mmCIF file of C-alpha atoms in Angstrom:
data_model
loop_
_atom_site.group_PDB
_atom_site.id
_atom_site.type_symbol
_atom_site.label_atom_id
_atom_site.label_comp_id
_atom_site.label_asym_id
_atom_site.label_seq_id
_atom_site.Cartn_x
_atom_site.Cartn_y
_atom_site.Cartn_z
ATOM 1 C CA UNK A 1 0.000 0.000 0.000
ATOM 2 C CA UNK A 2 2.779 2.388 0.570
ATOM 3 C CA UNK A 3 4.454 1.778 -2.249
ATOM 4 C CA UNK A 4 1.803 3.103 -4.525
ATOM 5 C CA UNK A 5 1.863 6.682 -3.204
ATOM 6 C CA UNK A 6 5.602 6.666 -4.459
ATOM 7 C CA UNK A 7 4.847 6.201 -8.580
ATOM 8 C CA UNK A 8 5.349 8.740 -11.068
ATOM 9 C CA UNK A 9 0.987 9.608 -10.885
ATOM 10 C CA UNK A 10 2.359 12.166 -8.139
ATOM 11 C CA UNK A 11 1.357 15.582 -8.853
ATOM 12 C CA UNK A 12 4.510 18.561 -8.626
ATOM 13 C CA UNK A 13 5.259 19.883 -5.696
ATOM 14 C CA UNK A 14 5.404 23.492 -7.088
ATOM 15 C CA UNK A 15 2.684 24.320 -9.319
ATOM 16 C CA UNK A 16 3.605 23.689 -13.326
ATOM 17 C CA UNK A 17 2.946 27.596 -14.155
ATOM 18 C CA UNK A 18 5.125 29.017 -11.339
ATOM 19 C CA UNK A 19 7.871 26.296 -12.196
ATOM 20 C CA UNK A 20 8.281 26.767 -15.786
ATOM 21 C CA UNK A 21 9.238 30.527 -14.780
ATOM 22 C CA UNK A 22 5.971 32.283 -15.181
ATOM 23 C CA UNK A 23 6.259 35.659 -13.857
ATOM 24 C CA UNK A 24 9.892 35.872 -15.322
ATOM 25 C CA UNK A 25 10.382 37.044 -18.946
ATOM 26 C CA UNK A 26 11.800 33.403 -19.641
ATOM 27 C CA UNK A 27 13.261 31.666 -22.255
ATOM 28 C CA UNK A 28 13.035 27.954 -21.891
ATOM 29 C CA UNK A 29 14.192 27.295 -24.908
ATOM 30 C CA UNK A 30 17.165 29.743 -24.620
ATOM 31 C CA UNK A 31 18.210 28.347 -20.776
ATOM 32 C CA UNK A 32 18.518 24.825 -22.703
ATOM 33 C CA UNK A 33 20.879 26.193 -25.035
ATOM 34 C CA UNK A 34 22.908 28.020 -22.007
ATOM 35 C CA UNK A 35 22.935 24.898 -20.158
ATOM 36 C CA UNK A 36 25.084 23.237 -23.328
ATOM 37 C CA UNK A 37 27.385 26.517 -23.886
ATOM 38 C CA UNK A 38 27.729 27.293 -20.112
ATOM 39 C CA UNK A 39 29.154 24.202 -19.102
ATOM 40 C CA UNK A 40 26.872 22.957 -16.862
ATOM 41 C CA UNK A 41 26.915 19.159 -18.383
ATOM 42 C CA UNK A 42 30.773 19.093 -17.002
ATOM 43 C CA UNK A 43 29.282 18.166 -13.424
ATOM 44 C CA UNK A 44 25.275 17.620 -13.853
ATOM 45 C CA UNK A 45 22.907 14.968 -16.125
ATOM 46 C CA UNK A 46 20.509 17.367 -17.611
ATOM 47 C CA UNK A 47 18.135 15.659 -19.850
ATOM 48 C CA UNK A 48 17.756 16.406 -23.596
ATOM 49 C CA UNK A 49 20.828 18.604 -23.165
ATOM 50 C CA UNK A 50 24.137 15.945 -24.616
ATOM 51 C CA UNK A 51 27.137 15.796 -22.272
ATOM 52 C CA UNK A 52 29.685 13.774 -20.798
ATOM 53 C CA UNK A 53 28.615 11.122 -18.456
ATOM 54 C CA UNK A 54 28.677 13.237 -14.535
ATOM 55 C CA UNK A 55 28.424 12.713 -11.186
ATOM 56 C CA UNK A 56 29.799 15.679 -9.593
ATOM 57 C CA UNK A 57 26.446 17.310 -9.086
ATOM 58 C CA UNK A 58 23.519 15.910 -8.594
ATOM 59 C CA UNK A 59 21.375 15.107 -11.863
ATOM 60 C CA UNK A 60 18.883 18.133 -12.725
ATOM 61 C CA UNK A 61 15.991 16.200 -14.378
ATOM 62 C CA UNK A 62 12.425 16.688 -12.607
ATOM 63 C CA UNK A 63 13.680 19.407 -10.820
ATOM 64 C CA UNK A 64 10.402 20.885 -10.765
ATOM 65 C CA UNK A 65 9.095 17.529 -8.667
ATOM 66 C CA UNK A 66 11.526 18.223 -5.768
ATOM 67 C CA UNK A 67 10.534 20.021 -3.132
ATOM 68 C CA UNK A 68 13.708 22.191 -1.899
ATOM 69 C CA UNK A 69 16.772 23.314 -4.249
ATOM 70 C CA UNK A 70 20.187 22.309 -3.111
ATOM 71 C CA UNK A 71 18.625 21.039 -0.190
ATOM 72 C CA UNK A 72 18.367 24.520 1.774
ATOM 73 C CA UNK A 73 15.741 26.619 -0.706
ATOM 74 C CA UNK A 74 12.093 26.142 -1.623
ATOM 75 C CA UNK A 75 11.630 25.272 -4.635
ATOM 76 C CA UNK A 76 10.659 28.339 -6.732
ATOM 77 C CA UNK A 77 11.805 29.602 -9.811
ATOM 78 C CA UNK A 78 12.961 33.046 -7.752
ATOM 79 C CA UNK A 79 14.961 30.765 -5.428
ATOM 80 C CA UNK A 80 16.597 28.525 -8.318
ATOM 81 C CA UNK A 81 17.157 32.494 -9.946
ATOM 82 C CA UNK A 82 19.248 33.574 -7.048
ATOM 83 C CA UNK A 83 21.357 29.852 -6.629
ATOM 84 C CA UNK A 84 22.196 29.799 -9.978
ATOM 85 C CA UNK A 85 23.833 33.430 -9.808
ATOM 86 C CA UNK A 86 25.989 32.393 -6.866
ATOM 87 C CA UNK A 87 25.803 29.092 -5.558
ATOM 88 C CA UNK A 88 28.168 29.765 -2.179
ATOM 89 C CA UNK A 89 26.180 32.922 -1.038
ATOM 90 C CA UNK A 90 23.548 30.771 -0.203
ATOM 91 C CA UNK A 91 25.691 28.011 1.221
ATOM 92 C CA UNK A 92 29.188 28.629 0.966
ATOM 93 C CA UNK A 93 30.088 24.803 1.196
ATOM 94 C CA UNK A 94 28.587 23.842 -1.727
ATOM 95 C CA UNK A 95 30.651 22.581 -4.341
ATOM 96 C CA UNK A 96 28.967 24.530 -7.068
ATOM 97 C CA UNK A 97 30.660 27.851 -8.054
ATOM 98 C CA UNK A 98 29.994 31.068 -8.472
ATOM 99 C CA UNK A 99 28.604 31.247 -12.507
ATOM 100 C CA UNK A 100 28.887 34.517 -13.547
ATOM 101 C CA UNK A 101 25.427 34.417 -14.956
ATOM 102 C CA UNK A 102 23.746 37.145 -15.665
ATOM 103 C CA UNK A 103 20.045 37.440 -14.089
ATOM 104 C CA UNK A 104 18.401 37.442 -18.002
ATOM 105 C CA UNK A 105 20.657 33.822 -18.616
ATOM 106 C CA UNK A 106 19.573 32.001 -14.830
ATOM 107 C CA UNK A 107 15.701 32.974 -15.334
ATOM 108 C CA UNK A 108 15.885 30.940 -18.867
ATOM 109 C CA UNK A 109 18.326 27.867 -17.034
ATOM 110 C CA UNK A 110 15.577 27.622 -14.285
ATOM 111 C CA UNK A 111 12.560 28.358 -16.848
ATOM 112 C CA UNK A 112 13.736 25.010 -18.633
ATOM 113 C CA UNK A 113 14.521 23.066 -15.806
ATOM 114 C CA UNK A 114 11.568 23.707 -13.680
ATOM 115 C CA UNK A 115 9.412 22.838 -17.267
ATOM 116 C CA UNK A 116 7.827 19.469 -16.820
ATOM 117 C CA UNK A 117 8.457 19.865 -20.714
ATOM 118 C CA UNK A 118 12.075 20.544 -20.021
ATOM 119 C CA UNK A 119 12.920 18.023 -18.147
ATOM 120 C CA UNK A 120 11.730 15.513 -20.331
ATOM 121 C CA UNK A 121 14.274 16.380 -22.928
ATOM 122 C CA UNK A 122 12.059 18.498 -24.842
ATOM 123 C CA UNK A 123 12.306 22.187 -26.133
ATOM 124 C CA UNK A 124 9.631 23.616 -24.068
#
């Protein structure tokens, strides 16, 4: 009986139209792309977006399904917004450095991963 309440029929944890970055003039499409030119792929799995094979951070598919980011921040696309611009400010042992992102470039990275769409490997 327990098991069944742990399937993929579970509904988000953050509504689909606040996690796919509404409210922020986002580009889903464009934070994909970023994700491949910035780098990111070097340490995290991002589905639909070709890399090596990583395990230094922790895969970023379903992102929008989990309930805190980084394990310290709600998830919300303004909290995913303000780790992505600098990772140690909000917990300055992570692993993850700063990115020198601009604001524009982290709204589109969390506007695709926080998209259902997104993280199923498709252009949102």
């Amino acid at each position: 009986v327990m098991t069944g309440a742990c399937g993929e029929s579970r509904p988000p944890l953050s509504p689909p139209a606040l996690a796919a970055g509404k409210g922020l003039d986002a580009d889903p499409a464009r934070g994909r792309r970023l994700i491949a030119e910035r780098g990111c792929v070097a340490c995290h799995t991002v589905t639909g977006v070709r890399g090596p094979a990583s395990n230094v951070g922790p895969p970023l598919h379903e992102l929008w399904r989990q309930a805190y980011l980084a394990g310290v921040l709600p998830n919300t696309s303004d909290d995913l917004v303000r780790w992505l611009l600098d990772p140690p400010a909000i917990n300055p042992r992570t692993a993850m450095p700063a990115t020198g992102l601009q604001k524009a470039d982290a709204e589109d990275i969390a506007a695709f991963l926080l998209s259902p769409d997104g993280a199923r490997g498709r252009a949102p």
